[in-house]
Amino acid sequence: IEFQCTDSVLSNEEVINTLEKVREHNFVKKIACLPPYVKCIKNHFKDRYIISAIVDFPLGVLQTSHKLEIINQAITDGCQSVEVVMPSFLINNKQTVKIKTDISKCYELCSNNSVDLHYVLEYRLYNYACLYRLIKNLIKFDLNDIYLSTGDKLDDIFDHLIAVAMIQKEIPEIKAIPNANIYNDNHLNLLEKNRINHFRVNNSQILTNISQKYRI
């Protein structure tokens, strides 16, 4: 189970306080955060978590050169994973070649530093034909683990899982890690019914629910 902490109004101290509540649950293995918080989290928690920096969150509008600077700094600060929001500006303007170049350069930088790279899409913004094309570009770089939502907006888990199913039916080799809003036991039951055992949450209360429900 992963935890996403991307509230941009939090201070370093508030982020640490949030993650201290998360640390009570040993089943959380990965923390996704905004790049400026990587160093603080790394210094405080050492190697307790895989720390993932979410780059160009949430809009996906930065130029490739700016993204590379941010990724490089996040790696220097200690992240072991990078998540890049798909470049919406390039997608909206159908600049396919630039999208491929953007992916290639991010992949090269992460690969050279032995850092995992993942991409974040926003399934509500594009039709499935567009999503399929984008994901097939990622597969060419063996970037098979993706997130279908930024987590920046309310995201109904039912819609989210339908999108996951639609994409995996068309592209079986892709692994979409659910990161919709998961708030209660009904949502957990839905994940269990669909045999989903790898997902991301963004509130610490649901971690308590998971701990109590499954006695872990």
Short mmCIF file of C-alpha atoms in Angstrom, two decimals:
data_model
loop_
_atom_site.label_atom_id
_atom_site.label_comp_id
_atom_site.label_asym_id
_atom_site.label_seq_id
_atom_site.Cartn_x
_atom_site.Cartn_y
_atom_site.Cartn_z
CA ILE A 1 0.00 0.00 0.00
CA GLU A 2 1.24 3.46 -0.93
CA PHE A 3 0.48 6.83 0.62
CA GLN A 4 0.24 10.10 -1.30
CA CYS A 5 0.95 13.39 0.46
CA THR A 6 0.63 16.23 -2.04
CA ASP A 7 -1.02 19.04 -0.11
CA SER A 8 0.99 22.07 -1.22
CA VAL A 9 -0.02 24.24 1.76
CA LEU A 10 1.65 22.02 4.36
CA SER A 11 4.90 22.99 6.04
CA ASN A 12 7.74 20.50 6.42
CA GLU A 13 6.69 19.98 10.03
CA GLU A 14 3.08 19.30 9.07
CA VAL A 15 4.16 16.79 6.43
CA ILE A 16 6.31 14.97 8.98
CA ASN A 17 3.42 14.96 11.48
CA THR A 18 1.15 13.44 8.84
CA LEU A 19 3.68 10.78 7.94
CA GLU A 20 4.31 9.95 11.61
CA LYS A 21 0.69 8.77 11.70
CA VAL A 22 1.38 6.74 8.57
CA ARG A 23 4.44 5.15 10.18
CA GLU A 24 2.16 3.44 12.72
CA HIS A 25 1.14 1.11 9.88
CA ASN A 26 3.98 -1.14 8.76
CA PHE A 27 2.20 -2.17 5.56
CA VAL A 28 2.79 1.22 3.94
CA LYS A 29 5.89 0.86 1.79
CA LYS A 30 5.94 3.94 -0.44
CA ILE A 31 5.39 7.66 0.08
CA ALA A 32 4.60 9.89 -2.90
CA CYS A 33 5.18 13.60 -2.35
CA LEU A 34 5.90 16.87 -4.10
CA PRO A 35 9.61 17.26 -4.99
CA PRO A 36 10.45 20.03 -2.45
CA TYR A 37 9.50 17.70 0.43
CA VAL A 38 11.75 14.80 -0.60
CA LYS A 39 14.82 15.95 1.33
CA CYS A 40 12.89 16.61 4.54
CA ILE A 41 11.14 13.23 4.41
CA LYS A 42 14.36 11.41 3.55
CA ASN A 43 16.27 13.04 6.41
CA HIS A 44 13.55 12.26 8.94
CA PHE A 45 12.58 8.73 7.96
CA LYS A 46 15.88 7.58 6.45
CA ASP A 47 15.21 4.34 4.55
CA ARG A 48 11.84 3.56 6.12
CA TYR A 49 9.99 4.26 2.86
CA ILE A 50 10.49 4.29 -0.86
CA ILE A 51 10.15 8.01 -1.52
CA SER A 52 8.63 9.00 -4.84
CA ALA A 53 8.63 12.55 -6.19
CA ILE A 54 5.56 13.54 -8.24
CA VAL A 55 6.79 15.93 -10.93
CA ASP A 56 4.68 18.54 -12.74
CA PHE A 57 1.77 17.91 -10.39
CA PRO A 58 -1.10 18.25 -11.05
CA LEU A 59 -1.42 19.92 -14.46
CA GLY A 60 1.41 18.49 -16.58
CA VAL A 61 2.38 21.78 -18.23
CA LEU A 62 6.12 22.16 -17.62
CA GLN A 63 8.63 22.13 -20.44
CA THR A 64 10.80 19.03 -20.62
CA SER A 65 13.94 20.95 -19.59
CA HIS A 66 12.25 22.20 -16.42
CA LYS A 67 11.02 18.71 -15.56
CA LEU A 68 14.51 17.31 -15.94
CA GLU A 69 15.88 19.93 -13.54
CA ILE A 70 13.26 19.03 -10.95
CA ILE A 71 13.82 15.30 -11.39
CA ASN A 72 17.57 15.74 -11.05
CA GLN A 73 17.17 17.74 -7.83
CA ALA A 74 14.70 15.20 -6.41
CA ILE A 75 17.20 12.43 -7.10
CA THR A 76 19.94 14.45 -5.41
CA ASP A 77 17.63 14.93 -2.41
CA GLY A 78 17.18 11.19 -2.06
CA CYS A 79 14.09 9.95 -3.91
CA GLN A 80 14.18 6.39 -5.23
CA SER A 81 11.21 6.81 -7.55
CA VAL A 82 9.85 9.52 -9.83
CA GLU A 83 6.32 9.96 -11.10
CA VAL A 84 5.73 12.35 -13.99
CA VAL A 85 2.32 13.76 -14.84
CA MET A 86 1.65 13.24 -18.54
CA PRO A 87 2.24 16.52 -20.45
CA SER A 88 -1.30 17.77 -20.96
CA PHE A 89 -0.21 20.76 -23.04
CA LEU A 90 1.50 18.49 -25.57
CA ILE A 91 -1.41 16.05 -25.54
CA ASN A 92 -3.97 18.78 -26.14
CA ASN A 93 -1.94 20.08 -29.07
CA LYS A 94 -1.39 16.59 -30.51
CA GLN A 95 2.39 16.96 -30.42
CA THR A 96 3.13 13.24 -30.51
CA VAL A 97 6.83 13.54 -31.33
CA LYS A 98 7.42 15.92 -28.42
CA ILE A 99 5.54 13.60 -26.07
CA LYS A 100 7.82 10.72 -27.06
CA THR A 101 10.88 12.94 -26.64
CA ASP A 102 9.68 14.06 -23.23
CA ILE A 103 9.23 10.46 -22.08
CA SER A 104 12.58 9.44 -23.55
CA LYS A 105 14.53 12.16 -21.74
CA CYS A 106 12.83 11.55 -18.40
CA TYR A 107 13.43 7.83 -18.81
CA GLU A 108 17.10 8.33 -19.63
CA LEU A 109 17.74 10.55 -16.61
CA CYS A 110 16.01 8.16 -14.20
CA SER A 111 17.57 5.08 -15.74
CA ASN A 112 21.07 6.56 -15.50
CA ASN A 113 20.48 7.16 -11.80
CA SER A 114 18.84 3.77 -11.11
CA VAL A 115 15.58 5.46 -10.15
CA ASP A 116 12.18 3.98 -10.99
CA LEU A 117 10.01 6.03 -13.34
CA HIS A 118 6.22 5.97 -13.49
CA TYR A 119 3.69 8.11 -15.32
CA VAL A 120 0.49 9.68 -14.06
CA LEU A 121 -2.48 10.19 -16.38
CA GLU A 122 -5.85 11.80 -15.78
CA TYR A 123 -8.39 9.43 -17.29
CA ARG A 124 -11.27 11.90 -16.92
CA LEU A 125 -9.66 14.39 -19.30
CA TYR A 126 -9.19 12.14 -22.35
CA ASN A 127 -11.14 9.50 -24.21
CA TYR A 128 -9.97 5.89 -24.17
CA ALA A 129 -8.50 6.01 -27.67
CA CYS A 130 -6.20 8.82 -26.53
CA LEU A 131 -5.30 6.99 -23.31
CA TYR A 132 -4.46 3.84 -25.25
CA ARG A 133 -2.07 5.76 -27.51
CA LEU A 134 -0.34 7.42 -24.58
CA ILE A 135 0.05 4.16 -22.68
CA LYS A 136 1.44 2.36 -25.71
CA ASN A 137 4.17 5.01 -25.87
CA LEU A 138 5.03 4.24 -22.25
CA ILE A 139 5.18 0.50 -22.90
CA LYS A 140 7.91 1.06 -25.47
CA PHE A 141 10.12 2.11 -22.55
CA ASP A 142 8.90 -0.76 -20.33
CA LEU A 143 7.06 1.76 -18.17
CA ASN A 144 4.24 -0.65 -17.39
CA ASP A 145 3.22 0.63 -13.93
CA ILE A 146 1.03 3.71 -14.20
CA TYR A 147 -1.43 5.79 -12.21
CA LEU A 148 -4.68 6.84 -13.88
CA SER A 149 -5.37 9.83 -11.67
CA THR A 150 -3.36 12.64 -10.09
CA GLY A 151 -5.38 12.43 -6.89
CA ASP A 152 -5.81 16.20 -7.03
CA LYS A 153 -9.58 16.05 -7.54
CA LEU A 154 -12.36 13.92 -6.13
CA ASP A 155 -12.24 10.64 -7.99
CA ASP A 156 -15.07 8.15 -7.67
CA ILE A 157 -13.62 4.70 -7.07
CA PHE A 158 -16.28 3.00 -9.23
CA ASP A 159 -15.41 5.16 -12.25
CA HIS A 160 -11.74 4.67 -11.52
CA LEU A 161 -11.94 0.88 -11.47
CA ILE A 162 -13.98 0.88 -14.67
CA ALA A 163 -11.19 2.88 -16.32
CA VAL A 164 -8.60 0.43 -14.97
CA ALA A 165 -10.58 -2.52 -16.35
CA MET A 166 -11.07 -0.89 -19.75
CA ILE A 167 -7.39 -0.13 -20.16
CA GLN A 168 -6.16 -3.51 -18.94
CA LYS A 169 -8.59 -5.24 -21.27
CA GLU A 170 -7.13 -3.38 -24.25
CA ILE A 171 -3.52 -3.41 -23.02
CA PRO A 172 -3.11 -6.48 -20.74
CA GLU A 173 0.57 -5.87 -20.02
CA ILE A 174 -0.10 -2.57 -18.29
CA LYS A 175 -0.45 -2.43 -14.51
CA ALA A 176 -2.64 0.45 -13.39
CA ILE A 177 -2.24 1.07 -9.65
CA PRO A 178 -5.57 2.37 -8.29
CA ASN A 179 -5.25 5.72 -6.52
CA ALA A 180 -8.83 6.94 -6.39
CA ASN A 181 -10.37 8.32 -3.21
CA ILE A 182 -10.66 5.38 -0.82
CA TYR A 183 -12.49 6.41 2.33
CA ASN A 184 -14.39 3.53 3.91
CA ASP A 185 -14.87 -0.22 4.26
CA ASN A 186 -17.21 -0.34 1.27
CA HIS A 187 -14.40 0.94 -0.89
CA LEU A 188 -12.01 -1.61 0.61
CA ASN A 189 -14.54 -4.36 -0.03
CA LEU A 190 -14.73 -3.27 -3.66
CA LEU A 191 -10.95 -3.53 -4.02
CA GLU A 192 -11.01 -6.95 -2.40
CA LYS A 193 -13.85 -8.14 -4.65
CA ASN A 194 -11.78 -7.11 -7.67
CA ARG A 195 -8.68 -8.84 -6.23
CA ILE A 196 -6.71 -5.62 -6.07
CA ASN A 197 -3.99 -5.79 -3.44
CA HIS A 198 -1.77 -2.91 -4.57
CA PHE A 199 -3.22 0.58 -4.31
CA ARG A 200 -2.59 4.12 -3.08
CA VAL A 201 -4.45 6.16 -0.47
CA ASN A 202 -4.21 9.81 0.53
CA ASN A 203 -5.62 9.93 4.05
CA SER A 204 -4.30 8.34 7.22
CA GLN A 205 -7.73 7.36 8.58
CA ILE A 206 -8.20 4.74 5.86
CA LEU A 207 -4.91 3.19 6.96
CA THR A 208 -6.43 2.71 10.41
CA ASN A 209 -9.49 1.15 8.78
CA ILE A 210 -7.26 -1.24 6.82
CA SER A 211 -5.35 -2.17 9.96
CA GLN A 212 -8.53 -2.92 11.88
CA LYS A 213 -10.34 -4.67 9.04
CA TYR A 214 -7.49 -7.02 8.16
CA ARG A 215 -5.78 -7.08 11.58
CA ILE A 216 -2.41 -6.05 10.26
#
